[in-house]
Structures are given as structure tokens and as C-alpha cells.
Coordinates of C-alpha atoms in Angstrom, one line a residue:
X1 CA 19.5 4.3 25.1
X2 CA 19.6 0.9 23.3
X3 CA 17.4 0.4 20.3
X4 CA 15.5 -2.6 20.2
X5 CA 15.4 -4.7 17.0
X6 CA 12.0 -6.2 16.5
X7 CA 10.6 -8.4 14.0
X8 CA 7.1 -9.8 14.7
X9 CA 4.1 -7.5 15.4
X10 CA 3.5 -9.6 18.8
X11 CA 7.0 -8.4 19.9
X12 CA 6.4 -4.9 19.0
X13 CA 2.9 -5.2 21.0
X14 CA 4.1 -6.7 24.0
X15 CA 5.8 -3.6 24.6
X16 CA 4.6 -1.1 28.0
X17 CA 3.5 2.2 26.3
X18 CA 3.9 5.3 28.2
X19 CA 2.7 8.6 26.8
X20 CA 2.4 9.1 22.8
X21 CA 4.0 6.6 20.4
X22 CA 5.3 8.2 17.3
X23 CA 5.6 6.0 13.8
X24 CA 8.3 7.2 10.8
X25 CA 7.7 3.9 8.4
X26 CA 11.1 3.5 5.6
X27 CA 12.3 0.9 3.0
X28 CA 15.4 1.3 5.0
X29 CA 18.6 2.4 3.4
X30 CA 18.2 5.4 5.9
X31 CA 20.1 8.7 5.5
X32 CA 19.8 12.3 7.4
X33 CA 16.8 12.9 5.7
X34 CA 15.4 9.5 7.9
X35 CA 17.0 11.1 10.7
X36 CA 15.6 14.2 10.9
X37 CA 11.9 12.1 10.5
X38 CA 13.1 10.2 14.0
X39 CA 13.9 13.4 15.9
X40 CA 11.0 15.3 14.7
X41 CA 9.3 11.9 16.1
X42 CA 11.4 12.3 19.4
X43 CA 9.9 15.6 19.5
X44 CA 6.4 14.4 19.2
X45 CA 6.5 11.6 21.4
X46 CA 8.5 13.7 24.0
X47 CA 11.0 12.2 26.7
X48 CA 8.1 9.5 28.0
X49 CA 6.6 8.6 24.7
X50 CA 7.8 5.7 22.3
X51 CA 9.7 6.0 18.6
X52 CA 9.2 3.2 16.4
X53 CA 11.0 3.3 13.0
X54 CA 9.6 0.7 10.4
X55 CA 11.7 -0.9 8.0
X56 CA 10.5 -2.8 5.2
X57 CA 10.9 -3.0 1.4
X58 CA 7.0 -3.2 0.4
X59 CA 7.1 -5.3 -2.8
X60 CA 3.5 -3.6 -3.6
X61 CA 4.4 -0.1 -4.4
X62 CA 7.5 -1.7 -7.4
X63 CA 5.9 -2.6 -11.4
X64 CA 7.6 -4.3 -13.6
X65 CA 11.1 -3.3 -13.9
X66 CA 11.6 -1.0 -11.1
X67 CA 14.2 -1.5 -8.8
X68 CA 12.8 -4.0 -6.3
X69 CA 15.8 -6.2 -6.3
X70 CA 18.1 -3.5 -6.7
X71 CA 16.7 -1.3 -3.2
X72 CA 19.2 -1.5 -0.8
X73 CA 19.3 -3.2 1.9
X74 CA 21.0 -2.5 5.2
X75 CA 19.3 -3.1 8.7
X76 CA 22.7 -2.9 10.7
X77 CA 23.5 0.6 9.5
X78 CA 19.8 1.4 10.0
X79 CA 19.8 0.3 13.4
X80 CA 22.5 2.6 14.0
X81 CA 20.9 5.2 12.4
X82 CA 17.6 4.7 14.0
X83 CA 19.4 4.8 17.7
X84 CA 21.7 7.7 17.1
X85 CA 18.5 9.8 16.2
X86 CA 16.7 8.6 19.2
X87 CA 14.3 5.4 18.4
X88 CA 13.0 3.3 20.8
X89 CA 12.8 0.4 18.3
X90 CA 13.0 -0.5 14.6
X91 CA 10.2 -3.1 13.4
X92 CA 11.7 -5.1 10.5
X93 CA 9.2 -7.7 9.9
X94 CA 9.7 -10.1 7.1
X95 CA 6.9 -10.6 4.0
X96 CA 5.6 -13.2 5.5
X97 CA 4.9 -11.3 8.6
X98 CA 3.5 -8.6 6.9
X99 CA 1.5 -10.3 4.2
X100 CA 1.0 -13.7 6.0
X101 CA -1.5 -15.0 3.5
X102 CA 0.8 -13.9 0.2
X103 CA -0.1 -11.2 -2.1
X104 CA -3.3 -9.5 -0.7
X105 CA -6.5 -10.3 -2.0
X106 CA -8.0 -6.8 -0.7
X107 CA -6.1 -3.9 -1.0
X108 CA -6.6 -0.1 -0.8
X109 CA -7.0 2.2 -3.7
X110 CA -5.8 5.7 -4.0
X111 CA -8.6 6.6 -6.6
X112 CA -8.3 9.8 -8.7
X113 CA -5.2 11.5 -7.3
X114 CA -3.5 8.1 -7.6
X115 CA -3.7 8.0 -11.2
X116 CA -1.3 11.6 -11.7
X117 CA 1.8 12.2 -11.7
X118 CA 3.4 9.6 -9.9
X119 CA 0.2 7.5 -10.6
X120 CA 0.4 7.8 -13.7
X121 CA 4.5 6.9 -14.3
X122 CA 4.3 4.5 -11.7
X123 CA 0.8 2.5 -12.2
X124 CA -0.3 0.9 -9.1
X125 CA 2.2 2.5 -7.2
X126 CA 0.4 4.4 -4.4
X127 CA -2.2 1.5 -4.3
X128 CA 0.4 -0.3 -2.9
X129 CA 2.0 2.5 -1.0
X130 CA -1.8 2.7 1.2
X131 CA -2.0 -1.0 2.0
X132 CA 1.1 -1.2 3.2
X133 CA 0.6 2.2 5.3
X134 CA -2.7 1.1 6.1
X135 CA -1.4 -2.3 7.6
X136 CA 1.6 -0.8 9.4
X137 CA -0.6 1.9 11.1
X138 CA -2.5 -1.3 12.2
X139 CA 0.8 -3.6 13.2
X140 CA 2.6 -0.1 15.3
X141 CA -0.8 1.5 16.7
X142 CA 0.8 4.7 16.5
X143 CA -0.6 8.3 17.9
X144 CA 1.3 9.9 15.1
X145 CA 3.2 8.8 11.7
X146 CA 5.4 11.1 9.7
X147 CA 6.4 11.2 6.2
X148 CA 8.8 13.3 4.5
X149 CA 7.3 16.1 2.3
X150 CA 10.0 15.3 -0.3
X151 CA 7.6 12.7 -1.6
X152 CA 4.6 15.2 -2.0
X153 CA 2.2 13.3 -3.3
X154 CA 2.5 10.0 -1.5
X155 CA 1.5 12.3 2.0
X156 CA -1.4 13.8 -0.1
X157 CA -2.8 10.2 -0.5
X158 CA -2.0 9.0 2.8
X159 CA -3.8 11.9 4.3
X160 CA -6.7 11.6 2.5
X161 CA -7.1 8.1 3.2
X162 CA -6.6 8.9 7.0
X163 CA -9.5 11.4 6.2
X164 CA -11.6 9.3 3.8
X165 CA -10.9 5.8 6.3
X166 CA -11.4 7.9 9.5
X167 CA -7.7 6.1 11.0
X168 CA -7.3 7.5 14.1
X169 CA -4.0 9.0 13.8
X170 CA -2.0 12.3 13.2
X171 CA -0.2 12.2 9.9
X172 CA 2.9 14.8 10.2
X173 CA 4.7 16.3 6.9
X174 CA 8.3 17.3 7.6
X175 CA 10.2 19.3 5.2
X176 CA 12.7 17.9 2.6
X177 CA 16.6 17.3 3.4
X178 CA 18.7 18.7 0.5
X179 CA 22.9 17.6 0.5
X180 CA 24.9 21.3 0.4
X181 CA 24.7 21.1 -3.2
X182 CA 20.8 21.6 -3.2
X183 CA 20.0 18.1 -4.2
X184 CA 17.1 16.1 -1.9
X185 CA 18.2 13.2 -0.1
X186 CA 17.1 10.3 -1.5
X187 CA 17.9 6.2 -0.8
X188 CA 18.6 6.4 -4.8
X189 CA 21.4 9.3 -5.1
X190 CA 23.9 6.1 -4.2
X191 CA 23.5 4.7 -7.9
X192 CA 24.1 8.5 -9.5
X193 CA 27.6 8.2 -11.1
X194 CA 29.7 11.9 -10.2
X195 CA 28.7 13.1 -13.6
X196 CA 25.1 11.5 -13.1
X197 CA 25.1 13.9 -9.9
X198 CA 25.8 16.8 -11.3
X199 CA 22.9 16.3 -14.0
X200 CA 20.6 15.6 -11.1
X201 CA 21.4 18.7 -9.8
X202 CA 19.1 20.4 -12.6
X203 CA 16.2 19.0 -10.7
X204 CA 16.5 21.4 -7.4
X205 CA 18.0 24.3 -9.4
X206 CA 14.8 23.9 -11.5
X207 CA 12.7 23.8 -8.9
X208 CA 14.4 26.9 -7.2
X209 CA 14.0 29.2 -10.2
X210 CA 10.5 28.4 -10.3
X211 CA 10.6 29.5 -6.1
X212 CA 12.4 32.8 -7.3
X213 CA 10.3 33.7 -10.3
X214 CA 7.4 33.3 -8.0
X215 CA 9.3 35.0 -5.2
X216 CA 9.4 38.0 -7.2
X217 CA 6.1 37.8 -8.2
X218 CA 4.2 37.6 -4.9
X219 CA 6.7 41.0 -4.1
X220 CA 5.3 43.1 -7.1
X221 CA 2.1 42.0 -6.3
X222 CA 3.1 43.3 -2.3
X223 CA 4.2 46.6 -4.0
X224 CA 0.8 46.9 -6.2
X225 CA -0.8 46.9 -2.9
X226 CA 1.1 49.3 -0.7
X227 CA -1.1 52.1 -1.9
X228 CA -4.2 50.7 -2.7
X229 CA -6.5 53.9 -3.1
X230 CA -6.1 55.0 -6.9
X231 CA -5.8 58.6 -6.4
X232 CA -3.3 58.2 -3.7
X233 CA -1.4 56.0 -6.0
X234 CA -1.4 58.2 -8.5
X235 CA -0.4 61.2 -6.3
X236 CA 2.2 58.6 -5.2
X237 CA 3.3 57.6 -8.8
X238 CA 3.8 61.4 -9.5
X239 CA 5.7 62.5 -6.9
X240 CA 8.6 59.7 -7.4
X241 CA 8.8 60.7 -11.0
X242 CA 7.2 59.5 -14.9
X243 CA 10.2 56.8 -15.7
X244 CA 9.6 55.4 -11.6
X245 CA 5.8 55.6 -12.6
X246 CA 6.1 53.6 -15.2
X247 CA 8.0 51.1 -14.2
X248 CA 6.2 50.1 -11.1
X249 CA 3.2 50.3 -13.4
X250 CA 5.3 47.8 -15.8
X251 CA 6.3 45.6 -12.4
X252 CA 2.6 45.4 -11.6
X253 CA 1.4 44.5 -14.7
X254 CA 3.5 41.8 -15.0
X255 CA 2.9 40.4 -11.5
X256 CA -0.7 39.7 -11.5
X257 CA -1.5 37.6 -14.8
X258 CA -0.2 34.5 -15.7
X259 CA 1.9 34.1 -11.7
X260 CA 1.6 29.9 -12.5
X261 CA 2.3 29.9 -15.9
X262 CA 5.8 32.3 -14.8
X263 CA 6.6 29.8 -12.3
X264 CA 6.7 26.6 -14.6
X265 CA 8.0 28.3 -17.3
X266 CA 11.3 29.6 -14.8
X267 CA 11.4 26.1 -14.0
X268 CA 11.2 24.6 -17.3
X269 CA 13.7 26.8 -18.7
X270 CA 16.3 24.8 -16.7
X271 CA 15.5 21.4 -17.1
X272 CA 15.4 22.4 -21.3
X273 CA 19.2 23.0 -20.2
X274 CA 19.5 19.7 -18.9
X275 CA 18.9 17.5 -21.9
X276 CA 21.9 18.7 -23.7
X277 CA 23.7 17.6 -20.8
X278 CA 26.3 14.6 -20.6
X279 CA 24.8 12.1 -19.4
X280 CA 21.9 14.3 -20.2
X281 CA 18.2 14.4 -18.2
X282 CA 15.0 12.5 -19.1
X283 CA 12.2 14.4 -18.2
X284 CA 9.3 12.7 -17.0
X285 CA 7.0 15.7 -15.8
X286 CA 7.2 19.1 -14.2
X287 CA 4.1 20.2 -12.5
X288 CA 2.7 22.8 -10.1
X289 CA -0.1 21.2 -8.4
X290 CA -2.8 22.0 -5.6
X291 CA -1.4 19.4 -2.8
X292 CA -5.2 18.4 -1.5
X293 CA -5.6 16.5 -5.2
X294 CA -2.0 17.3 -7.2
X295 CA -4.4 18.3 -10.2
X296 CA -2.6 21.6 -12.0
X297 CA -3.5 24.5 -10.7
X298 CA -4.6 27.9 -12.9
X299 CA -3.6 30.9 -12.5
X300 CA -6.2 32.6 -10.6
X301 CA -5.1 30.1 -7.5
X302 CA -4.6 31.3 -4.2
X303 CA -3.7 29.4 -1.4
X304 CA -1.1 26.6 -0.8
X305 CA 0.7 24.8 -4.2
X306 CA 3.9 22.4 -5.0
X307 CA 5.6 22.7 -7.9
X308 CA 6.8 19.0 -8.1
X309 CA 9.3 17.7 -10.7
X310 CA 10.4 13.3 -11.6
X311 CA 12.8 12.6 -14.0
X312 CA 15.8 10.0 -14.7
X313 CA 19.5 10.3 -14.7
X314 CA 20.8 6.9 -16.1
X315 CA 19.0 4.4 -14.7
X316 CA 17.7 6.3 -11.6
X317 CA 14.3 7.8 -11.3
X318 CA 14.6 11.2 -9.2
X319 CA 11.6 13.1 -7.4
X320 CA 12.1 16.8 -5.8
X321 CA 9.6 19.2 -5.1
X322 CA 8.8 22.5 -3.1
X323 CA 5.5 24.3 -1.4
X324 CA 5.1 27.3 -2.8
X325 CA 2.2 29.6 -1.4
X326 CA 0.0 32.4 -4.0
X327 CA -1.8 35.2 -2.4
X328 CA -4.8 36.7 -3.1
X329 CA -4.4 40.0 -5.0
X330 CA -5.9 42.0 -2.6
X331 CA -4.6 39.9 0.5
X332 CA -2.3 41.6 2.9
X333 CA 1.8 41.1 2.6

């Protein structure tokens, strides 16, 4: 199957649909992590649908001194990459095409969630990041557009202005890409330095003592509730012995207070490490966040969370994050 390179929205139009068209929209500089967003687009589409990959460095989502000039740009070894993972067509319009009348006058905002975290490193940024989504769901007509989970927060907004704009189209999250040393692909790894890599490395191993810590919390709580009647426990307690008594009592204690607090303070632990490091890391904010709003999250929560970290090595700015899910106490294992 040949791809087809297209640059003008009439082009990409004039094309016969048959069955579902599926949308993954890039800056380019694509990597396996873009890869696995076109087959899981194959997948969607299916064998008689359509996969259009977007590629276009949005100029709205950079403030001052962020690395507009400095994103890379290559649309042969994107085309490549686009085809080999089973795309239909790569739309690379130019700014002219996309913004015909210059900077836009009327743009979309991403309100109170885009003011947080990324928002509020990054001012602006996800206000650009939903006009340009807004306009390419409009220039590709799509049935279904995915976005990497690795940037959390960006598919929080884009959902909820799907939701809040009523867009008629299914937004699909796919789960990060890590390299074999743990660390999410990312456009930006090229500019890490090999010592600059390894510091970045504190980001996922951060990230994955915080998924351990609460690992081993949800399991106590599992083991508070495998006997839930308090005589039976007790009966249960006894007959295993005082010093396994009071441990498990011990183990349960310590697993139903203060489960999000644990989890960012696992976390924490190893990016404290990481400043001491040569080239050492500048924190920017580690945070564990209810994904419909990315506001913190106490810790009475139940339900589904992401503990999301940002911080720079050098010159680059690095994002990671995982989903991390908190039971009820009394909900079954």
C-alpha cells in the first residue's frame, strides 16, 4: 500500500471514503510511539476504512522561548513511518493552509483545567493545542482521532471540549510507549545528551515507585477485606498466631490512611535523588491528579487517577505519567 502525501484540505476531501476514517494528528518527528497510534488507527478503521496521519508543527501551542524553531522536522522519514504502520495518507498542510487568514482572531479556550500543570508552566499552551485540534477535526472529518495517553492532560482537554463542543467524534487514548530502559518516547529524547538520558531516566523510575507503593497499598487493603466479619477475623487472627496478628493488623493500618499522600511521597523520594545528579534534574511538578479536571486528588479518592510528573534535563522539558486506579475500602479485589 502506497501512502499518499497530501497537502491541501481540498486534496484530502476529494478522497472516496469507504467505511470509518480514523485521525492520529503529530508535529511529526514520528517514532514507535506514533506508530503504534497508526495501527491502533488501522484497527479502528478496519481493512475498508481510511488512516490519515496529520503532520503539522502548530506554532499556537509554543510561548516565548520554547523550542518552535528547534522541533524537528522530517516529513520523508514520516512518510515512511506513516506507511510502514499502515496509513492511508499523511496531511502536511502548510500555515497558510491551516491558518489562511494569519494568526486566528477566534480561538478556543481550555478554561480551568488549562491553567494546571501544563497550563500553568506552559501559559496558553492547551489554548492553542484545541484550535488547532478543533480545526483539524474540521479539515480530516474523522470518525475517530487518537492521542497518546503519555500526554495526559492534553486528551483530558480534548475530551472535554468534544463533550463541552458536542464534535461528533470518538476521541481514543492509547497507552504510552516507553524505550527498554523505561523512559517514554518522546520527539524530544533526540536532544538528551547520554548522560542527560540517564538523568531523564528518574522521571519513569519515579513514576514507577509511586505505581509500586500504591501497588502494595491497594493489596493490604485486598487482605483487610478477605475476612470482613470482625469476629471471624478475629477467630482468623488467632488461629495464625499474636506476632501474624499483629502484623496484618500493622499492614492494614498502614494501607487505608494517607494511600495518595504514600504514592507522591514514593515518587518524590526519587526525583529528590535526581537533583544531586550530573547533569542534575529540574523539577517542575509532580502530581497525582483526577484525569476528568487534573486538580489533586485527596486521599479519600476512589476511582481512576494519574500520577503525572514534567521536568528538564538541560535544555529539554520532559512529561511522563501513569493511570493509577484507588478502590473503595470496602470494594471487592
Amino acid at each position: 500500500m502506497s501512502t499518499a502525501l497530501l497537502s491541501t484540505a481540498d486534496e484530502l476531501h476529494a478522497r472516496v471514503r469507504h467505511g470509518r476514517r480514523a485521525v492520529v494528528m503529530t508535529m511529526g518527528a514520528l517514532h514507535e510511539g506514533h506508530a503504534t497510534l497508526i495501527r491502533s488507527a488501522r484497527e479502528i478503521a478496519g481493512p475498508d476504512g481510511e488512516v490519515v496521519v496529520t503532520v503539522f508543527v502548530n506554532p499556537l501551542q509554543f510561548g516565548a522561548g520554547e523550542d518552535l524553531d528547534r522541533y524537528p522536522r522530517t516529513l520523508d522519514a514520516d512518510l515512511k513511518i506513516a506507511e510502514q504502520a499502515g496509513a492511508d495518507a499523511v496531511f502536511a498542510p502548510s500555515a497558510e493552509e491551516v491558518y489562511p487568514g494569519g494568526q486566528p482572531q477566534v480561538r478556543v479556550t481550555a478554561g480551568p483545567m488549562g491553567t494546571l500543570l501544563e497550563g500553568a508552566s506552559r501559559p496558553g499552551h492547551f489554548d492553542g493545542v484545541l484550535t488547532i485540534v478543533a480545526k483539524l477535526l474540521h479539515l480530516t472529518r474523522p470518525d475517530a482521532a487518537l492521542f497518546g495517553q503519555k500526554d495526559a492532560q492534553q486528551l483530558a482537554v480534548i475530551r472535554r471540549m468534544v463533550q463541552d463542543l458536542n464534535f461528533g467524534v470518538e476521541i481514543v487514548g492509547v497507552p504510552t510507549v516507553r524505550e527498554p530502559d523505561g523512559l517514554a518516547l518522546s520527539s524530544r529524547n533526540r536532544f538528551l545528551s547520554a548522560d542527560e538520558r540517564r538523568t531523564a531516566l528518574t522521571l519513569s523510575r519515579a513514576l514507577f515507585a509511586g505505581g509500586d507503593r500504591h501497588a502494595a497499598q491497594e493489596a493490604l487493603r485486598a487482605r483487610a477485606r478477605e475476612v470482613p466479619s470482625t469476629r471471624a477475623r478475629a477467630e482468623a487472627l488467632s488461629a495464625i498466631g499474636e506476632s501474624r496478628a499483629a502484623a496484618d493488623a500493622h499492614a492494614v493500618a498502614k494501607a487505608v490512611p494517607n494511600a495518595a499522600a504514600a504514592v507522591r511521597a514514593a515518587a518524590r523520594t526519587v526525583l529528590d535523588e535526581a537533583v544531586h545528579y550530573d547533569p542534575p534534574l529540574a523539577l517542575d511538578y509532580l502530581a497525582l491528579v483526577d484525569p476528568s479536571d487534573f486538580t489533586e486528588i485527596d486521599d479519600d479518592f476512589t476511582g481512576e487517577a494519574v500520577l503525572a510528573v514534567a521536568a528538564r534535563v538541560g535544555t529539554t522539558r520532559l512529561i511522563d505519567n501513569i493511570p493509577l486506579t484507588f478502590a473503595a475500602p470496602g470494594a471487592a479485589s
